GROMACS .gro file of N, CA and C in nm:
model
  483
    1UNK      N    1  12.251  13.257  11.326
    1UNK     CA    2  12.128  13.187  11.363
    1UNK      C    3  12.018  13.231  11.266
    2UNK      N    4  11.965  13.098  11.205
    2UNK     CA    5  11.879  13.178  11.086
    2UNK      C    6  11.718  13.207  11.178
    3UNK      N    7  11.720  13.193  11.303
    3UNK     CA    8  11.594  13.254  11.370
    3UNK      C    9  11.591  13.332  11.389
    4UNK      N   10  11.724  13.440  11.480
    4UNK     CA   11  11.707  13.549  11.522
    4UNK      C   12  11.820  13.631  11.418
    5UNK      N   13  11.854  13.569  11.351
    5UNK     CA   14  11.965  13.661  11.197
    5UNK      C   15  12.060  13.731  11.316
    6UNK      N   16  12.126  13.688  11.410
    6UNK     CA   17  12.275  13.708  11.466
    6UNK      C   18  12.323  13.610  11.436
    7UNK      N   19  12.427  13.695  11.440
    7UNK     CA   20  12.576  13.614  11.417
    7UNK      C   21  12.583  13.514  11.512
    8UNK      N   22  12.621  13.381  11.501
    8UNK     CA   23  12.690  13.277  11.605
    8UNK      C   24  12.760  13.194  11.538
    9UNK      N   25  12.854  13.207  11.670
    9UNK     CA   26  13.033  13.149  11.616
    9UNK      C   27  12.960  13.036  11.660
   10UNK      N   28  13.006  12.889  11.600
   10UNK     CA   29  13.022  12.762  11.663
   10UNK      C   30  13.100  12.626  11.589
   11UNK      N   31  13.205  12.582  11.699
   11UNK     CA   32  13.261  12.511  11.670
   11UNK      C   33  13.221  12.418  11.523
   12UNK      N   34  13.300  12.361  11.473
   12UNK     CA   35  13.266  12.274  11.329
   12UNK      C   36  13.299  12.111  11.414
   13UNK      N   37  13.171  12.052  11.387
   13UNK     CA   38  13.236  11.901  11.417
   13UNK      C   39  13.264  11.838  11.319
   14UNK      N   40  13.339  11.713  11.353
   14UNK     CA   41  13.354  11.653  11.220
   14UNK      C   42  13.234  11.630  11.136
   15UNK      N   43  13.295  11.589  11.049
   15UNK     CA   44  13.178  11.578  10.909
   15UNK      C   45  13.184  11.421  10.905
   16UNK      N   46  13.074  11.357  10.896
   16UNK     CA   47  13.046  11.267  10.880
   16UNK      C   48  12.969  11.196  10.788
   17UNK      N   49  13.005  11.158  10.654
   17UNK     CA   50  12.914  11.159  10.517
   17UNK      C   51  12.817  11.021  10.536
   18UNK      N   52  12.706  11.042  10.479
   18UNK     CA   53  12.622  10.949  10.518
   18UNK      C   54  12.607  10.842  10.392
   19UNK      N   55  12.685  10.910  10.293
   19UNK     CA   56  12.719  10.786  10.183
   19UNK      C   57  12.837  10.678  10.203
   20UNK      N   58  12.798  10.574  10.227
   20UNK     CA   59  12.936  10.456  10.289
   20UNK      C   60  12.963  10.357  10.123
   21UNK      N   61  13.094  10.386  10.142
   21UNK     CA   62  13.184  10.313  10.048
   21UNK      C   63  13.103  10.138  10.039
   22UNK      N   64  13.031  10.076   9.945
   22UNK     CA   65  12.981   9.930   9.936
   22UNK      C   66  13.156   9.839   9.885
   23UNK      N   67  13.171   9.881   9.765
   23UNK     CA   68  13.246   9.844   9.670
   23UNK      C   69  13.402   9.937   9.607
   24UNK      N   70  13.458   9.897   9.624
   24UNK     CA   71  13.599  10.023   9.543
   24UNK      C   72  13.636   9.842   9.440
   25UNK      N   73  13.669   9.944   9.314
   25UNK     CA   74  13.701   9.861   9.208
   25UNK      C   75  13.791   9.966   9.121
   26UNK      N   76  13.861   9.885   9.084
   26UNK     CA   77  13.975   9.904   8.978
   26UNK      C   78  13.963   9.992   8.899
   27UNK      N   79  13.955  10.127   8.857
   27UNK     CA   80  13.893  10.200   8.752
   27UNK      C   81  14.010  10.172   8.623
   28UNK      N   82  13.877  10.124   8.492
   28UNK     CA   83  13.931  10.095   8.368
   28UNK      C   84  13.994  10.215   8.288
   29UNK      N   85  14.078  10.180   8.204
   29UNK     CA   86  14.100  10.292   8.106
   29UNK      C   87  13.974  10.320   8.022
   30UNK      N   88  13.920  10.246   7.993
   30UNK     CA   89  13.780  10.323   7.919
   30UNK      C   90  13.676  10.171   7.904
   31UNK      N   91  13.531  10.267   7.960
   31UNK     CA   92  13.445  10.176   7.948
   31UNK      C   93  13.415  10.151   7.778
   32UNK      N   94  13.329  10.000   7.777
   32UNK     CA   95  13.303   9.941   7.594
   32UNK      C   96  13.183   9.927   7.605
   33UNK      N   97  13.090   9.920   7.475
   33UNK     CA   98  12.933   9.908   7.462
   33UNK      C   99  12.897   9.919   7.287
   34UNK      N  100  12.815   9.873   7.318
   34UNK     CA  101  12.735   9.840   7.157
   34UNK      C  102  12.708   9.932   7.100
   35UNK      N  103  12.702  10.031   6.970
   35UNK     CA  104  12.617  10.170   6.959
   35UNK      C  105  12.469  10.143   6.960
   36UNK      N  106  12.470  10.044   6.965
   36UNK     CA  107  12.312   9.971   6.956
   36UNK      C  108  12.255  10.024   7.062
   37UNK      N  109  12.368  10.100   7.213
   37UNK     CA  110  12.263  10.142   7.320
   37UNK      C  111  12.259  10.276   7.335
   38UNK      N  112  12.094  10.314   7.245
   38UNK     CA  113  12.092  10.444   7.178
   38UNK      C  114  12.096  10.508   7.318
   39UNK      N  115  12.006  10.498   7.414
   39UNK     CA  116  11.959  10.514   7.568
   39UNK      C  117  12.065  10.556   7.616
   40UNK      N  118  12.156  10.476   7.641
   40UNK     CA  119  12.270  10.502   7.695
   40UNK      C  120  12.339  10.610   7.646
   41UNK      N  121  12.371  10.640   7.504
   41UNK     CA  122  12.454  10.759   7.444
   41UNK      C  123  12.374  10.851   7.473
   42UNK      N  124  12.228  10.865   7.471
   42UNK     CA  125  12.176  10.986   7.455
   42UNK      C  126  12.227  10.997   7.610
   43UNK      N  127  12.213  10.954   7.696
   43UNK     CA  128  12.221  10.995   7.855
   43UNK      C  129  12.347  11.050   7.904
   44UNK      N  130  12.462  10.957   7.810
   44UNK     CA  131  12.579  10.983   7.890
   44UNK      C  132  12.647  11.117   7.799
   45UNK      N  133  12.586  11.148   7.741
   45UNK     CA  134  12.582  11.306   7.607
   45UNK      C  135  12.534  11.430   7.688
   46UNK      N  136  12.397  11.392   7.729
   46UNK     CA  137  12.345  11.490   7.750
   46UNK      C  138  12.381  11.504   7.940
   47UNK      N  139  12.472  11.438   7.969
   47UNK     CA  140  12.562  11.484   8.104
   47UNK      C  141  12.746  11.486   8.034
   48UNK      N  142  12.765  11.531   7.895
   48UNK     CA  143  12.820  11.550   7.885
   48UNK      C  144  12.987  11.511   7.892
   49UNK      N  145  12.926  11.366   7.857
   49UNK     CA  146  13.034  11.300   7.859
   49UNK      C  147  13.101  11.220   7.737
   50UNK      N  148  13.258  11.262   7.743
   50UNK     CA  149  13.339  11.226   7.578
   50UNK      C  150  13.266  11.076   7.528
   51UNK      N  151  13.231  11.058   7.442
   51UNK     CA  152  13.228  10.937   7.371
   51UNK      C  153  13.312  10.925   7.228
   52UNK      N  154  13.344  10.799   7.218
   52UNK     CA  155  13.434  10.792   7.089
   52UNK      C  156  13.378  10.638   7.008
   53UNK      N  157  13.384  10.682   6.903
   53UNK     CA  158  13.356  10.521   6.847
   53UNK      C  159  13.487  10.450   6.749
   54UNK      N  160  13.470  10.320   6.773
   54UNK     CA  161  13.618  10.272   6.770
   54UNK      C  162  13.614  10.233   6.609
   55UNK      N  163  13.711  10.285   6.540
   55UNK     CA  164  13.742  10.264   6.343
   55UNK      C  165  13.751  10.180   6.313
   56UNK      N  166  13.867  10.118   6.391
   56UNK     CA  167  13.894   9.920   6.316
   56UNK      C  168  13.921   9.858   6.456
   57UNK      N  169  13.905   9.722   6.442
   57UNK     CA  170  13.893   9.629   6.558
   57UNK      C  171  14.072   9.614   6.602
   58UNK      N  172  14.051   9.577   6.743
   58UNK     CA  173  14.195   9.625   6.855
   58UNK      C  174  14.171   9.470   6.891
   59UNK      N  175  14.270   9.436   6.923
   59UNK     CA  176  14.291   9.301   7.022
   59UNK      C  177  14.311   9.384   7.168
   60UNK      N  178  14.286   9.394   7.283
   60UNK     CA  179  14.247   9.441   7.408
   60UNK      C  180  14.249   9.322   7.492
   61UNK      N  181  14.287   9.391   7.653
   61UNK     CA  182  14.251   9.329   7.742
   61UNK      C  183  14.091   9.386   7.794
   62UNK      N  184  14.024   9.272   7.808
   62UNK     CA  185  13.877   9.338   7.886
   62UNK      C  186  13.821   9.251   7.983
   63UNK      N  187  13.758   9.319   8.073
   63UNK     CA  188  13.691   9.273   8.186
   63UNK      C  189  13.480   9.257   8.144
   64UNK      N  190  13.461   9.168   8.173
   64UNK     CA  191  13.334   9.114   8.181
   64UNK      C  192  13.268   9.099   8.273
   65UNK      N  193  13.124   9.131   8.352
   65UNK     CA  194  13.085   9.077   8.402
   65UNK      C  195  12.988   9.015   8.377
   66UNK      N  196  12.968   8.898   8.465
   66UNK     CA  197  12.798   8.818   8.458
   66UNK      C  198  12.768   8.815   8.540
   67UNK      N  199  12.644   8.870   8.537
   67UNK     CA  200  12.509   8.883   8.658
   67UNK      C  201  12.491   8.775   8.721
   68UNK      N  202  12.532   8.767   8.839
   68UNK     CA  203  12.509   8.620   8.933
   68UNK      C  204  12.354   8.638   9.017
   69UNK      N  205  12.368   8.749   9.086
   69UNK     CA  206  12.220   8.758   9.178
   69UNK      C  207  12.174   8.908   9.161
   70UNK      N  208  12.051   8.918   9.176
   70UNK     CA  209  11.979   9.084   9.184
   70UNK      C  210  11.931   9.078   9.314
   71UNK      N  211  11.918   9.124   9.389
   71UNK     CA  212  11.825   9.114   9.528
   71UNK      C  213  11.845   9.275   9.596
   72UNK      N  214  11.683   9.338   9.563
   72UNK     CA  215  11.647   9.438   9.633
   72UNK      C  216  11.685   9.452   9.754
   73UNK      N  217  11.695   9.575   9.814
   73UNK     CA  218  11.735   9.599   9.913
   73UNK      C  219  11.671   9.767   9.972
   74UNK      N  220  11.746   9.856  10.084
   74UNK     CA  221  11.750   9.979  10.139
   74UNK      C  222  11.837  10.003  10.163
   75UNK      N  223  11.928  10.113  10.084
   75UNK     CA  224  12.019  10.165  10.184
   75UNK      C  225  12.014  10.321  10.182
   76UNK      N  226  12.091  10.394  10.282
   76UNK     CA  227  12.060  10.538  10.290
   76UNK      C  228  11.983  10.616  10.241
   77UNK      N  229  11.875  10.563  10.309
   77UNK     CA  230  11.685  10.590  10.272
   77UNK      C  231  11.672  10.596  10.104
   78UNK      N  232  11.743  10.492  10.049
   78UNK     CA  233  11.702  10.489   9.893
   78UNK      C  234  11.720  10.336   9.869
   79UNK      N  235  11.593  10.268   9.763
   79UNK     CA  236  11.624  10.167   9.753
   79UNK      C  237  11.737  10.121   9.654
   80UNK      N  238  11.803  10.033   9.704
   80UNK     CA  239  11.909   9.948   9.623
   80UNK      C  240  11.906   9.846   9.584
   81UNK      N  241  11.988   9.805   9.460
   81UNK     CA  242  11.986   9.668   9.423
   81UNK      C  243  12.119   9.637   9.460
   82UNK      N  244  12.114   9.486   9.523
   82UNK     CA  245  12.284   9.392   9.558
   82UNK      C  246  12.306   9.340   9.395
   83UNK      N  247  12.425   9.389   9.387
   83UNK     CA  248  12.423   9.298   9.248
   83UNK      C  249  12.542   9.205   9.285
   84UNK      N  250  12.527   9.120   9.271
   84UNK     CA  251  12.674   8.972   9.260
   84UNK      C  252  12.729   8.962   9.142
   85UNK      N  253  12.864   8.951   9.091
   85UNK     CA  254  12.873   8.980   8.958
   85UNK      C  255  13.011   8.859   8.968
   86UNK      N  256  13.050   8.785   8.882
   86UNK     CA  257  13.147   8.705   8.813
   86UNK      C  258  13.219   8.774   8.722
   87UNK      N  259  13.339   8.834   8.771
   87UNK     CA  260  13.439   8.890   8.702
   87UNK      C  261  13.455   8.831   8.577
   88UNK      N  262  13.524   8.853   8.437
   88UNK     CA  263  13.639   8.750   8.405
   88UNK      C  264  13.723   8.843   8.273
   89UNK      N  265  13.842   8.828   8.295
   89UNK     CA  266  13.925   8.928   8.230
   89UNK      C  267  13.998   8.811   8.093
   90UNK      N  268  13.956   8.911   7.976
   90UNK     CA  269  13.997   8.822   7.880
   90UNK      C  270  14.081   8.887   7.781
   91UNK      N  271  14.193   8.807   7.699
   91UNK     CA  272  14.218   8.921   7.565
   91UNK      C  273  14.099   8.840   7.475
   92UNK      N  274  14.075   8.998   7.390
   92UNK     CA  275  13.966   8.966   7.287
   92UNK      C  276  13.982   9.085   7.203
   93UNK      N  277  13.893   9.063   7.068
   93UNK     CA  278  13.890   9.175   6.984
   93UNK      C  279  13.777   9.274   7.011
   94UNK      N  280  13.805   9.377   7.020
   94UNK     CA  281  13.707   9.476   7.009
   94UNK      C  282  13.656   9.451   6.850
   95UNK      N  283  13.533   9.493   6.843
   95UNK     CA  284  13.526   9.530   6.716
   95UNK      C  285  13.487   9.682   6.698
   96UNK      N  286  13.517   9.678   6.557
   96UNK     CA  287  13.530   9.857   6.512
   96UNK      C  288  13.360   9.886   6.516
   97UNK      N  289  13.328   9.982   6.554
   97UNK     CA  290  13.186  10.106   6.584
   97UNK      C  291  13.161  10.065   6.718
   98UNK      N  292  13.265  10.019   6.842
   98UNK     CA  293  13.168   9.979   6.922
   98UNK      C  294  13.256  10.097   7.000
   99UNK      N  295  13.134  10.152   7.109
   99UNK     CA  296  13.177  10.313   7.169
   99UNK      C  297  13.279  10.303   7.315
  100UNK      N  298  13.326  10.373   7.314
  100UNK     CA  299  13.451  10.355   7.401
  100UNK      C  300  13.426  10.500   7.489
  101UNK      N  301  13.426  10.474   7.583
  101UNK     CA  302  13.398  10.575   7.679
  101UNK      C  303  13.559  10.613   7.810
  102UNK      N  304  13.627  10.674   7.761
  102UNK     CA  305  13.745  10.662   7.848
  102UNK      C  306  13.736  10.765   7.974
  103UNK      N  307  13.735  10.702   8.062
  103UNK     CA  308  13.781  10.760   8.204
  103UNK      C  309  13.798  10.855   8.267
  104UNK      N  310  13.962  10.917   8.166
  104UNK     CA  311  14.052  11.009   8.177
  104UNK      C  312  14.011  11.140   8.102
  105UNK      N  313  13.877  11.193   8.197
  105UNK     CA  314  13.846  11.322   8.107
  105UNK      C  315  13.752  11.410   8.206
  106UNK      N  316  13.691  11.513   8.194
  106UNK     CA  317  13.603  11.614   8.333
  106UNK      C  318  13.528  11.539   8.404
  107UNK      N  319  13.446  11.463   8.358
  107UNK     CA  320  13.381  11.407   8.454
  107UNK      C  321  13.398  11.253   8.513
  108UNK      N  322  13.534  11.227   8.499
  108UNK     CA  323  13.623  11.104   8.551
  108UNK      C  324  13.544  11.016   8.667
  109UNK      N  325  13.488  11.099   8.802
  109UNK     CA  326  13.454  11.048   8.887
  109UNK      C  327  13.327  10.986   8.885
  110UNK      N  328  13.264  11.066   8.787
  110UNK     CA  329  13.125  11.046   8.760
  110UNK      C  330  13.105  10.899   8.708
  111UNK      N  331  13.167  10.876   8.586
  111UNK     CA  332  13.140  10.766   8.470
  111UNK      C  333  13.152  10.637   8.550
  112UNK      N  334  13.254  10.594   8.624
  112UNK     CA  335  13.221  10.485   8.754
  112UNK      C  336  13.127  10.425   8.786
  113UNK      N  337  13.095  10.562   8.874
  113UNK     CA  338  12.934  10.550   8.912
  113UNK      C  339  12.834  10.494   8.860
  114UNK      N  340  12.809  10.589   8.727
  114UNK     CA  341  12.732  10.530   8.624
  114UNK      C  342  12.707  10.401   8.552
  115UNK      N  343  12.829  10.410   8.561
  115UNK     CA  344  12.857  10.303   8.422
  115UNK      C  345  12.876  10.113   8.515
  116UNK      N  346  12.904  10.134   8.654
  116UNK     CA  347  12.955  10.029   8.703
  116UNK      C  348  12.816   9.949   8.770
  117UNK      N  349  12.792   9.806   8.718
  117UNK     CA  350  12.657   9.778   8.779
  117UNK      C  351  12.595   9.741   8.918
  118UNK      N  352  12.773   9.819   9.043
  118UNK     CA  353  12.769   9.704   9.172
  118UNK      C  354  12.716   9.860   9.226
  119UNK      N  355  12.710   9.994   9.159
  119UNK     CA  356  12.683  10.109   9.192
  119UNK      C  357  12.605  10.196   9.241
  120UNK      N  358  12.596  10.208   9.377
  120UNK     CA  359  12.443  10.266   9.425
  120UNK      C  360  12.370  10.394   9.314
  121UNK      N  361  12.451  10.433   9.236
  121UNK     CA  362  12.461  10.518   9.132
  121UNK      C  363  12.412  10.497   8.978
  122UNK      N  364  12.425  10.372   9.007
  122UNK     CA  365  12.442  10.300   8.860
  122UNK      C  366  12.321  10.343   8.744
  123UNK      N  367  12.330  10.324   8.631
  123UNK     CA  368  12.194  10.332   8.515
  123UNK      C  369  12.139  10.265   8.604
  124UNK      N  370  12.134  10.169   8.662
  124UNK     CA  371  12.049  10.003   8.623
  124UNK      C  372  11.980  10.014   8.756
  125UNK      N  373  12.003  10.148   8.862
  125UNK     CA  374  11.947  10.168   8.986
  125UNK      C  375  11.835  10.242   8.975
  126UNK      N  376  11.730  10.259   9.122
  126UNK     CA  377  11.646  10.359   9.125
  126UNK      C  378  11.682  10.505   9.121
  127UNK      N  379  11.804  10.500   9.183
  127UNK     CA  380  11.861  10.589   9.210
  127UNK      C  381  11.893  10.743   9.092
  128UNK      N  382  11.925  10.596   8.961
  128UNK     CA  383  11.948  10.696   8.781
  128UNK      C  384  11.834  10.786   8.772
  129UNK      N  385  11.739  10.783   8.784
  129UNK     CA  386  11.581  10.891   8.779
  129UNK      C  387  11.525  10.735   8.671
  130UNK      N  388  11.404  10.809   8.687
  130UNK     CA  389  11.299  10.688   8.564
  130UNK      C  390  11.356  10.678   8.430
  131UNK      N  391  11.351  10.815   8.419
  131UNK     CA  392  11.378  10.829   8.232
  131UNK      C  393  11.464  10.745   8.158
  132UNK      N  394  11.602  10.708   8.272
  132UNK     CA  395  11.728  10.646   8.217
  132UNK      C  396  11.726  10.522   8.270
  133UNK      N  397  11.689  10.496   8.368
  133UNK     CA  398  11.704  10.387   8.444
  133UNK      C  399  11.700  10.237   8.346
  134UNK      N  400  11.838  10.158   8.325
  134UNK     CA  401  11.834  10.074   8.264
  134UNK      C  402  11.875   9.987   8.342
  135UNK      N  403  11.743   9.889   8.381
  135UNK     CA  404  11.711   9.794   8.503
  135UNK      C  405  11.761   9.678   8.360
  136UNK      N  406  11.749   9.669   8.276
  136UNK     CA  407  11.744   9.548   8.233
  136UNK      C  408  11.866   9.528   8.177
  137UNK      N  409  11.982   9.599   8.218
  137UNK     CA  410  12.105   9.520   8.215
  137UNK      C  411  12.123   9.444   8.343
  138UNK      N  412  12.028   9.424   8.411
  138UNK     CA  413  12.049   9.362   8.516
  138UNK      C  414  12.020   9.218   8.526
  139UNK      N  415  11.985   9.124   8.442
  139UNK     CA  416  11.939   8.976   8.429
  139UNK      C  417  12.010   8.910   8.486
  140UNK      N  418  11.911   8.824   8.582
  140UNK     CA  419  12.063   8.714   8.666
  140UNK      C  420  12.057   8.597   8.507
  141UNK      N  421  12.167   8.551   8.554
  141UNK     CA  422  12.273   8.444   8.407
  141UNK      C  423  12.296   8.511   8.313
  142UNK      N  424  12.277   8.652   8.237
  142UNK     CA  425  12.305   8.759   8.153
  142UNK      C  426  12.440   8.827   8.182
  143UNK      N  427  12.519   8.858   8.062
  143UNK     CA  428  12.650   8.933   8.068
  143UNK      C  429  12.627   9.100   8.084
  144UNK      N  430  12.677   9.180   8.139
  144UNK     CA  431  12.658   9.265   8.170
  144UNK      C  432  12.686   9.370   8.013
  145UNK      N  433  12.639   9.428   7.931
  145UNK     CA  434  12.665   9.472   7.809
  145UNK      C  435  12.778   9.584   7.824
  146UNK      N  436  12.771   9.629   7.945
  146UNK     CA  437  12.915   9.716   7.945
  146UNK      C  438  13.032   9.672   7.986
  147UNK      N  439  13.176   9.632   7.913
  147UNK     CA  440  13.281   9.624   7.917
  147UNK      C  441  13.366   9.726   7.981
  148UNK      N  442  13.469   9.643   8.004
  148UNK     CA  443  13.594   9.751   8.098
  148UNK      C  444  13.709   9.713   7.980
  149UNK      N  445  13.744   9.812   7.924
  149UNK     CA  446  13.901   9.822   7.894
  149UNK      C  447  13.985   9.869   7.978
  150UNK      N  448  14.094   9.746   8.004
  150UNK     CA  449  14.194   9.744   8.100
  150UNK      C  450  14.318   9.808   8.111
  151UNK      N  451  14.406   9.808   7.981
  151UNK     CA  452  14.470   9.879   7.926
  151UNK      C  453  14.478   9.959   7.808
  152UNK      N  454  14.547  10.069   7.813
  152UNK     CA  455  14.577  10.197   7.730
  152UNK      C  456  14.623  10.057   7.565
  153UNK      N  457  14.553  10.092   7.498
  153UNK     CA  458  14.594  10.010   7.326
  153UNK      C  459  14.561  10.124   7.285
  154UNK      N  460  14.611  10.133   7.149
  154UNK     CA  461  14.632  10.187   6.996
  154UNK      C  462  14.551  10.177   7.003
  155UNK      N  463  14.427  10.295   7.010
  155UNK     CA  464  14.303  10.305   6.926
  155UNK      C  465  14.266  10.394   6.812
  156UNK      N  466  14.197  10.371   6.721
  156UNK     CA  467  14.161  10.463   6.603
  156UNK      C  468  14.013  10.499   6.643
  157UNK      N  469  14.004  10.592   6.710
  157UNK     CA  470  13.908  10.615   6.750
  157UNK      C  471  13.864  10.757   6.725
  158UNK      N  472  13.703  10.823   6.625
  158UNK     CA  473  13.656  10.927   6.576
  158UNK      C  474  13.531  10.957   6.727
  159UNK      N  475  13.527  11.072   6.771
  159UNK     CA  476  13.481  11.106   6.857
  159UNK      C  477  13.285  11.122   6.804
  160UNK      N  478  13.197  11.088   6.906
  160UNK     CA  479  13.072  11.108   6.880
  160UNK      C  480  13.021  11.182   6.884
  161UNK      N  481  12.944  11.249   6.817
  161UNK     CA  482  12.870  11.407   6.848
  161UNK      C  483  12.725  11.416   6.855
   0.00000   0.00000   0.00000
């Protein structure tokens, strides 16, 4: 008891997390993006996360989205954005310098979060802090600038530092 500093035994109840599952989605083999998004590298660097930039262009499967609706919201006393998004999975070419962010590395659970725009977590939320917060991948009729690579391809890929 932190009032009277004795000891007290007491039962454990369940735990009940007050963060509720919105969305579960497919996790890609590695997220895609422009190096053009300086913002983004500096952020996802300085939480320490692998980046690689791609040597010569891959034919790939990739996932797209387009921004269908934005509409503010509240959830678990933080505001949120609903995002509606239009899948669409295509083969296409990557092209070579564009940064490849794969999955399968320490902070696996994290990059999801981040990187995914349906994400109470997301850049594009209140939630990212000010500094990072990249609201303006959020345009309704706009493609979402971050790509999903779907499957493991042959990449020639030099790591970013």
């Amino acid at each position: 008891d932190l009032y009277s500093w004795h000891h007290v035994t007491k039962p454990l109840e369940p735990y009940e997390s007050i963060v509720k599952v919105k969305k579960s989605v497919h996790v890609p083999f590695a997220y895609l993006f422009s190096p053009g998004e300086k913002d983004l590298i500096s952020f996802l660097a300085s939480n320490d996360i692998q980046m690689y930039s791609l040597q010569s262009d891959v034919e790939s499967e990739v996932e797209t989205y387009g921004i269908l609706n934005v509409t503010p919201g509240q959830d678990e006393d933080k505001p949120w954005q609903n995002v509606d998004v239009n899948v669409e999975r295509m083969r296409t070419t990557v092209p070579a310098g564009t940064v490849v962010v794969p999955v399968k590395q320490a902070f696996s659970n994290l990059i999801p979060l981040l990187l995914e725009p349906q994400s109470t977590w997301s850049l594009c939320s209140e939630n990212s802090g000010r500094e990072y917060r990249l609201e303006r991948y959020l345009r309704e009729g706009t493609e979402y600038p971050i790509k999903r690579l779907m499957t493991t391809s042959d990449l020639n890929l030099k790591e970013l530092k």
